[in-house]
Short mmCIF file of C-alpha atoms in Angstrom, two decimals:
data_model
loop_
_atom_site.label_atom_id
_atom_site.label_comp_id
_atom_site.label_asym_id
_atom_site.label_seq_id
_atom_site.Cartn_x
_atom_site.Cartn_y
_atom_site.Cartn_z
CA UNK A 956 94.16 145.79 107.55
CA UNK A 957 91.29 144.06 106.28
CA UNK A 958 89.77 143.98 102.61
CA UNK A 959 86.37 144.17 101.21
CA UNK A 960 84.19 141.25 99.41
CA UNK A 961 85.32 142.55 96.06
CA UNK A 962 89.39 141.51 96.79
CA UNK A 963 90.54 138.17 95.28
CA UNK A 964 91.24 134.91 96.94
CA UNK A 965 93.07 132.34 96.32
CA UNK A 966 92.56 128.53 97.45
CA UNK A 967 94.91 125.72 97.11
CA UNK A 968 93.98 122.21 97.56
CA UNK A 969 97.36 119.34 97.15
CA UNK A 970 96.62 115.78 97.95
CA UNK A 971 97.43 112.37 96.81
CA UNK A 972 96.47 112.78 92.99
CA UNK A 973 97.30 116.06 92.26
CA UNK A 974 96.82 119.99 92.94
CA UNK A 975 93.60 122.09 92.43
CA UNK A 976 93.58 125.84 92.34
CA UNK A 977 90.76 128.24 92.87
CA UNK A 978 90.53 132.02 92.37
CA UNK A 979 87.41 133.96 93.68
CA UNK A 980 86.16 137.48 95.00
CA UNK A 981 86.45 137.23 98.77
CA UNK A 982 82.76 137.48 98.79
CA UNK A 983 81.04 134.27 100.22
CA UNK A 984 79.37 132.71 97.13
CA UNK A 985 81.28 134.18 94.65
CA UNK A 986 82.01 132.04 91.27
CA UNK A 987 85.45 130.76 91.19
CA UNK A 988 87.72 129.77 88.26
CA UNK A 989 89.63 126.34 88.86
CA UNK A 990 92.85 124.96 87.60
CA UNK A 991 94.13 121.52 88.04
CA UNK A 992 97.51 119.54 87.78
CA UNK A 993 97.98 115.74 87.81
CA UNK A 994 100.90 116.23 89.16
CA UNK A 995 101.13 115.24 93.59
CA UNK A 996 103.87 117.12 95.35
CA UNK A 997 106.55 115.40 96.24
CA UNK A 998 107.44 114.51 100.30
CA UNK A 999 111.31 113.59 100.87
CA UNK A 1000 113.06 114.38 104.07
CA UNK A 1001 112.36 117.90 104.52
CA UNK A 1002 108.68 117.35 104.06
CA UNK A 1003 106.13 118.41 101.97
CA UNK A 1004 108.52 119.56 99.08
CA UNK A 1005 107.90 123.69 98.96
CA UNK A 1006 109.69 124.37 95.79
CA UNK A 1007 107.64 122.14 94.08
CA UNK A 1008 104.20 123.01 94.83
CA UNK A 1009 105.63 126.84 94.50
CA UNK A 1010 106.70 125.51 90.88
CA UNK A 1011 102.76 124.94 90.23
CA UNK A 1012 101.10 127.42 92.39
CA UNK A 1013 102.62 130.48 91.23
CA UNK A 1014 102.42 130.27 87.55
CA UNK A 1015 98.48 128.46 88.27
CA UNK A 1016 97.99 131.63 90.12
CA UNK A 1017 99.12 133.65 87.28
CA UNK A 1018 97.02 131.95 84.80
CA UNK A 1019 94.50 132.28 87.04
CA UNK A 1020 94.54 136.48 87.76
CA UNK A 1021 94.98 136.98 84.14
CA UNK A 1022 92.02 134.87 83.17
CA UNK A 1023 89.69 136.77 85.72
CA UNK A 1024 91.84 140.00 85.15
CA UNK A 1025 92.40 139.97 88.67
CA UNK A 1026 95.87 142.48 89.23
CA UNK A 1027 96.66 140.78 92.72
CA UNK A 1028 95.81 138.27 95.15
CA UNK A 1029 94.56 139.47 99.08
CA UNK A 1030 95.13 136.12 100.86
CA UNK A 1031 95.76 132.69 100.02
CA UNK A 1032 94.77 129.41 102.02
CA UNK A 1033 97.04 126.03 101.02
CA UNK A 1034 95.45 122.79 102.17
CA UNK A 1035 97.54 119.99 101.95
CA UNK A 1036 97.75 116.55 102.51
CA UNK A 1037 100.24 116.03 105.20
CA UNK A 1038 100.85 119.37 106.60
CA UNK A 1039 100.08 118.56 110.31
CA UNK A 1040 103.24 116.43 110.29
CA UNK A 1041 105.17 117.23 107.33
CA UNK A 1042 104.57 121.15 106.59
CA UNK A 1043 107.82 122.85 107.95
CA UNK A 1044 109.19 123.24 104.53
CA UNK A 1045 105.98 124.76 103.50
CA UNK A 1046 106.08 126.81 106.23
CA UNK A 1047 109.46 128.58 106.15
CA UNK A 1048 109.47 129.02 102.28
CA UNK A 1049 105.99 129.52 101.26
CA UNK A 1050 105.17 133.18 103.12
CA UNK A 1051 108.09 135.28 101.57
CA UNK A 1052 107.76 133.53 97.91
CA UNK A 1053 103.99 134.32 97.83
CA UNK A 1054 104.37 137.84 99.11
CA UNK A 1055 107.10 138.13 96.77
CA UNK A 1056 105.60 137.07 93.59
CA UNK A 1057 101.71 137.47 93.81
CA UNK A 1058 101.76 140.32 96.57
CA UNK A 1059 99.54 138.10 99.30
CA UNK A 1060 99.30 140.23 102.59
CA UNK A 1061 97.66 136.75 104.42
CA UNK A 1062 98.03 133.67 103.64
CA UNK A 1063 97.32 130.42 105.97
CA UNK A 1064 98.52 126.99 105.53
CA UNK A 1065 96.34 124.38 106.91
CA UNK A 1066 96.13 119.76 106.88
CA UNK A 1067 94.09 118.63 104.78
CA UNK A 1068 91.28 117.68 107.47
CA UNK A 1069 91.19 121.55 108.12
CA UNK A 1070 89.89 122.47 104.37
CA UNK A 1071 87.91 119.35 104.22
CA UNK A 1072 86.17 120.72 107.43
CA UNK A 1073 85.85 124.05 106.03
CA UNK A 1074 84.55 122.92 102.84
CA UNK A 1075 82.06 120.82 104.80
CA UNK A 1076 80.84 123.06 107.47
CA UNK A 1077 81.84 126.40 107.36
CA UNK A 1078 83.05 128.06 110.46
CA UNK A 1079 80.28 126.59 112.64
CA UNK A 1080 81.09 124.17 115.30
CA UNK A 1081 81.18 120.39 114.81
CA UNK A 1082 82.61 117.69 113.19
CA UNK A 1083 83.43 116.45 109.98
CA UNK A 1084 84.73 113.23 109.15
CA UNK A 1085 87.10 112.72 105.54
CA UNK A 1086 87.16 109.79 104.09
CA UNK A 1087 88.70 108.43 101.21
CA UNK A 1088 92.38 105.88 100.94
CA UNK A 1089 92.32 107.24 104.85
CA UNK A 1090 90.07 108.10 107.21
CA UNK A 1091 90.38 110.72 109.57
CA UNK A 1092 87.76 112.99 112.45
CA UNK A 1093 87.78 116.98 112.77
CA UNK A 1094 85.76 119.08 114.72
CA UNK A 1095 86.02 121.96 117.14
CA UNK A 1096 83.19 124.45 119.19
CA UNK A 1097 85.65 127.06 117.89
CA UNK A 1098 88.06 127.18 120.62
CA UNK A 1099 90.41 124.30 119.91
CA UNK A 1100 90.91 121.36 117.28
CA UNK A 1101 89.68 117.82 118.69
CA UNK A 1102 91.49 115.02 115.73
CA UNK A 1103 90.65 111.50 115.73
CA UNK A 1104 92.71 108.83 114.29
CA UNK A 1105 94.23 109.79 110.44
CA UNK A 1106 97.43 107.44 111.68
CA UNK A 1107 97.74 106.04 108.23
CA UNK A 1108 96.67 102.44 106.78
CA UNK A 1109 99.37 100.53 109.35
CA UNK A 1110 98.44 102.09 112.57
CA UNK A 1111 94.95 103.31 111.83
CA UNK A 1112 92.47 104.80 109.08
CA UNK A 1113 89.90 102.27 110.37
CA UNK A 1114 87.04 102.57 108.32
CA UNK A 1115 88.73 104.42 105.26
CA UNK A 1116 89.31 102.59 101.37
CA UNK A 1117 92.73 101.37 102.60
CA UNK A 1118 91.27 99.78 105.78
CA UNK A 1119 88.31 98.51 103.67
CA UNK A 1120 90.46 97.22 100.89
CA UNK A 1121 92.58 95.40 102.74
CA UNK A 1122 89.88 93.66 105.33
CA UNK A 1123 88.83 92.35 101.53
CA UNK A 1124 91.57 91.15 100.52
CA UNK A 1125 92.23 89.12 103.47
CA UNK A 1126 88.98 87.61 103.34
CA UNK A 1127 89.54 86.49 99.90
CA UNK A 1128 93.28 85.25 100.77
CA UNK A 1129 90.88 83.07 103.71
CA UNK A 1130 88.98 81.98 101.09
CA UNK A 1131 92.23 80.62 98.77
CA UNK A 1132 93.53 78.92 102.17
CA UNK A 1133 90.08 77.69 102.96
CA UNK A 1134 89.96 79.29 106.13
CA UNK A 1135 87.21 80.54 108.09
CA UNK A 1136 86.36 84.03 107.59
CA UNK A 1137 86.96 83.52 103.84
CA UNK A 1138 84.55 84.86 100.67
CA UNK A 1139 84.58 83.33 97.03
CA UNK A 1140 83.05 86.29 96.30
CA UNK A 1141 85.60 88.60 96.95
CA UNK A 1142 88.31 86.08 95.73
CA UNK A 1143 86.58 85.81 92.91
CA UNK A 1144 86.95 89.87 92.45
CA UNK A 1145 90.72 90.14 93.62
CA UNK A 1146 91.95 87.49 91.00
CA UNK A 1147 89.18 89.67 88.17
CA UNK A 1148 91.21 92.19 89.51
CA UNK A 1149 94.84 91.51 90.38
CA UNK A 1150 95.66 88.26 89.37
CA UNK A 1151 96.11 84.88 90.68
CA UNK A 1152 96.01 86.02 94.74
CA UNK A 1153 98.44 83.25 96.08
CA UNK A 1154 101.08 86.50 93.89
CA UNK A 1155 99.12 89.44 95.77
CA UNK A 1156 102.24 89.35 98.19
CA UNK A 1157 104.78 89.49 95.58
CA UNK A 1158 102.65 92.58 94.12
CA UNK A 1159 101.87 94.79 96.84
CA UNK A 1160 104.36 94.55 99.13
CA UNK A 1161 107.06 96.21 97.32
CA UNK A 1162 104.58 99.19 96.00
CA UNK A 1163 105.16 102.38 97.92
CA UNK A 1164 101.55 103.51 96.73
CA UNK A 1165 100.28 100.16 99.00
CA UNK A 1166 97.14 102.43 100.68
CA UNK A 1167 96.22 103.34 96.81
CA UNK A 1168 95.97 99.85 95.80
CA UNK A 1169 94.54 98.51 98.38
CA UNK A 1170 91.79 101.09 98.63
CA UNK A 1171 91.32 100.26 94.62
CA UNK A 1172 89.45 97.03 96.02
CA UNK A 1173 86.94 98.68 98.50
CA UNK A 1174 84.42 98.92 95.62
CA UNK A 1175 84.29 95.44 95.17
CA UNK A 1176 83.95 95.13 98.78
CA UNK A 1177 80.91 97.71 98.57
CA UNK A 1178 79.71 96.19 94.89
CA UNK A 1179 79.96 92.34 97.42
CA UNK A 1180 78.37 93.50 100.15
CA UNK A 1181 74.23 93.14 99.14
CA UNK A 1182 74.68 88.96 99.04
CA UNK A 1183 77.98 88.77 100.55
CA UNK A 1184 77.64 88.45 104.80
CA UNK A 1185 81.46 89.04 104.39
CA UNK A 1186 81.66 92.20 102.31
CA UNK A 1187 78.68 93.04 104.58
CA UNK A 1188 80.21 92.70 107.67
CA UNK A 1189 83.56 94.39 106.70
CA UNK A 1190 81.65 97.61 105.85
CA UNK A 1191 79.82 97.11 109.50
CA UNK A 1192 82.84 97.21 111.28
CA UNK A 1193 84.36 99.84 109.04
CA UNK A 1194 81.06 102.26 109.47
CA UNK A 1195 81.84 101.43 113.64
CA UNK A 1196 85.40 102.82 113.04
CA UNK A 1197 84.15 105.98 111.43
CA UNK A 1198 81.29 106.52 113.59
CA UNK A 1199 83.45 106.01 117.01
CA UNK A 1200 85.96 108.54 115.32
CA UNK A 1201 83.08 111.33 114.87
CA UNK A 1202 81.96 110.41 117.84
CA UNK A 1203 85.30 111.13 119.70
CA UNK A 1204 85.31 114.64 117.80
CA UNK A 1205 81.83 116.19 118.43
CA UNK A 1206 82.30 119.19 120.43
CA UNK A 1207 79.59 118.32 122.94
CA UNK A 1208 79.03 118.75 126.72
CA UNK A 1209 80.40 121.13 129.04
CA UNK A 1210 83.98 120.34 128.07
CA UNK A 1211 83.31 121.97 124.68
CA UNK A 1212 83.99 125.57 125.96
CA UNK A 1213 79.99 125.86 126.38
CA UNK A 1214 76.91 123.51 127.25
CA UNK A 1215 76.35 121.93 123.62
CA UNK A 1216 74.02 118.62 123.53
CA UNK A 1217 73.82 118.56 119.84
CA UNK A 1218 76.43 118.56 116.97
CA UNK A 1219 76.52 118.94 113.67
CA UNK A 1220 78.72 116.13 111.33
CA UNK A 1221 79.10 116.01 107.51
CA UNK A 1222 80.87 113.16 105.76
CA UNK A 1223 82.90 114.03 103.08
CA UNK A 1224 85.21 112.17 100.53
CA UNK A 1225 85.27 109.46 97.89
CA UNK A 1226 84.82 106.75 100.21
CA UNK A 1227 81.43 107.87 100.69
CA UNK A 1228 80.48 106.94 96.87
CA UNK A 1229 80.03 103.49 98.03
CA UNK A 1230 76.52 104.42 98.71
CA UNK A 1231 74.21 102.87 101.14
CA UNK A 1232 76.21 99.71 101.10
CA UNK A 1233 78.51 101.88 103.81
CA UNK A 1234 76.36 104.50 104.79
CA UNK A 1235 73.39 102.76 105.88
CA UNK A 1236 75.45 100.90 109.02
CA UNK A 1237 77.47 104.29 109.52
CA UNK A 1238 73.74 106.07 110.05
CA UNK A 1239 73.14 102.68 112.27
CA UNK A 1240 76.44 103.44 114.39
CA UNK A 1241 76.65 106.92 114.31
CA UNK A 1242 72.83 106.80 116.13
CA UNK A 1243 73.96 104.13 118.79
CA UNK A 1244 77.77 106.01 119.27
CA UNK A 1245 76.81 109.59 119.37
CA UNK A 1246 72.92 110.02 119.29
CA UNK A 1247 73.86 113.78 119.66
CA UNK A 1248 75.40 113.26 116.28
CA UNK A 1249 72.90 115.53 113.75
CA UNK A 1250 74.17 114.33 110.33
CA UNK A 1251 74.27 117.15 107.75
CA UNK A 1252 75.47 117.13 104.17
CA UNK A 1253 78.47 118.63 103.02
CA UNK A 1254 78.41 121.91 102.00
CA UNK A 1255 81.69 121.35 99.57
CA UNK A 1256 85.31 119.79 99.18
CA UNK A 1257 88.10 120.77 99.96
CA UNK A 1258 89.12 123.40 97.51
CA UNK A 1259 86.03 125.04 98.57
CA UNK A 1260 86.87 124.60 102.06
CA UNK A 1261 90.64 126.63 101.59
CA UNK A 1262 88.72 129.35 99.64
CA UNK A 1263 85.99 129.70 102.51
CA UNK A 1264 89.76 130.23 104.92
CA UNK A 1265 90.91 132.52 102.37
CA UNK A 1266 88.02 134.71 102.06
CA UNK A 1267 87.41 134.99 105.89
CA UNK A 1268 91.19 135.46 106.25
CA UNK A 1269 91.16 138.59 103.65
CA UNK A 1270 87.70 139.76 105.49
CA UNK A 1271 89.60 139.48 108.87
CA UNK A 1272 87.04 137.01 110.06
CA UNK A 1273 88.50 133.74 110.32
CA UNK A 1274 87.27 132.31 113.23
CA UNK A 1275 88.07 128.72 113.00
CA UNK A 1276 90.96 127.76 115.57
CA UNK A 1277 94.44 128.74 114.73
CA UNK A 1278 96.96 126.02 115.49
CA UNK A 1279 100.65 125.70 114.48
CA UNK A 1280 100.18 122.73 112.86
CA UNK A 1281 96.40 122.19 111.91
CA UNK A 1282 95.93 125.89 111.00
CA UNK A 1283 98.77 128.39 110.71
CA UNK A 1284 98.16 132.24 109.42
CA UNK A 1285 100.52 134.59 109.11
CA UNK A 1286 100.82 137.99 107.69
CA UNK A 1287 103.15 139.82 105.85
CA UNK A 1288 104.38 142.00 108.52
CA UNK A 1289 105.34 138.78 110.12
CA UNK A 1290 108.09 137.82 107.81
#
């Protein structure tokens, strides 16, 4: 059974730095009041830990419908970082808790590239890439999920802060060897930054927030890059990496479920705060990769984009793909 515009929503948003909560009318538009925690949920062997983001969302939710004086929640929409891969926890625990405490009749857990879509684009077709430590494509005519790269900062991410932090770095460790490729500049920055670099090693390797740190220096790659040709040419190939991941997304030509020549793509995420210093050669790339490519802005994050799945999800009009791992819905006659 569906519910009307005036039922209450609730989006979730868990990534890297912490968890954001959202609680809104199911009407599309409609104010929402946020909480936040600093606090990342934890991923050990099961996964994405459930009883610990359950340990935050519940009471957040609580806070939330007494704040709004809200007496129950219609459907609920948890992006998180991870969930393609890691979500099975999430999956088996969160349905009957959330029934159980708030009284949810839908909820639907979707990766973080699903929201970020969401938040970007709606439910329209095309593609949306999210950048930020990683880097990773999304888009879809509405039938099916196409994903480019999102492999994480050893086996891909090209393009995204970790990639960009690290191409830096090694230019600056060129630069301490005297090797070709090298820039003062951006030695000059890592040592401002981190130290003397010939102890970067000693440093980094043991951190097991490596991606973190080394997207900390992509900044000073962007800051570099007006009178650096390094720094320059780092964000060149990085904007290539991005733009040949959109490009690989955009639901375009007959193998798109209908005849589409154009598509739609929105760049979201910190990343993007570089400024023209990256998105001036992705604009470049994206017109010689995909010149089908129609760049749009983003409409949100997101938290935005989970509450947009939560209030078409309550309305009974999600129409974005279901997936078992990119986006899963279920209801509670399921459990």
């Amino acid at each position: 059974m569906t519910v009307g515009a005036d039922a209450w929503v609730l989006g979730v948003d868990s990534g890297g730095s912490g968890v954001r909560f959202a609680l809104r009318r199911a009407e599309e538009g409609a104010p929402a009041e946020v909480l936040a925690s600093d606090e990342p949920v934890r991923t050990g062997r099961a996964g994405i830990d459930a009883g610990q983001l359950l340990g935050q969302l519940v009471p957040a939710a609580m806070e939330l419908l007494d704040r709004t004086g809200a007496d129950r929640v219609a459907a609920v929409a948890v992006g998180a970082a991870g969930m393609a891969s890691l979500g099975d926890d999430l999956r088996a625990k969160l349905p009957p808790a959330l029934f159980g405490a708030l009284g949810v009749r839908r909820l639907a857990l979707a990766a973080d590239a699903v929201t970020a879509y969401a938040g970007a684009l709606g439910q329209r077709p095309g593609a949306v890439v999210a950048a930020g430590t990683g880097m990773i494509a999304l888009g879809t005519d509405l039938t099916r999920w196409r994903r480019a790269d999102g492999w994480g900062h050893l086996l891909g991410d090209c393009g995204g802060g970790a990639w960009i932090g690290r191409a830096g770095l090694e230019a600056a460790m060129r630069a301490h060897d005297g090797r070709r490729g090298g820039s003062a500049a951006l030695l000059d920055r890592a040592e401002a930054l981190f130290g003397p670099v010939a102890e970067l090693p000693g440093l980094l390797y043991p951190r097991t927030d490596r991606p973190a740190v080394l997207a900390s220096f992509a900044p000073e790659v962007g800051r570099c890059a007006a009178s650096d040709p390094v720094a320059a040419s780092i964000l060149r190939e990085a904007a290539r990496g991005i733009a040949e991941s959109a490009a690989a997304v955009c639901p375009v030509g007959e193998g798109a479920g209908e005849s589409v020549s154009e598509c739609e793509v929105a760049l979201t995420g910190g990343l993007f705060h570089l400024g023209d210093a990256l998105l001036a050669p992705v604009r470049e790339e994206l017109a010689a990769l995909a010149p089908y490519a129609r760049r749009v802005p983003a409409a949100g994050d997101p938290l935005a984009g989970a509450l947009v799945i939560a209030s078409a999800l309550a309305r009974g009009e999600l129409r974005l793909p279901h997936h078992p791992r990119m986006l899963w819905v279920t209801t509670e006659q399921d459990t």
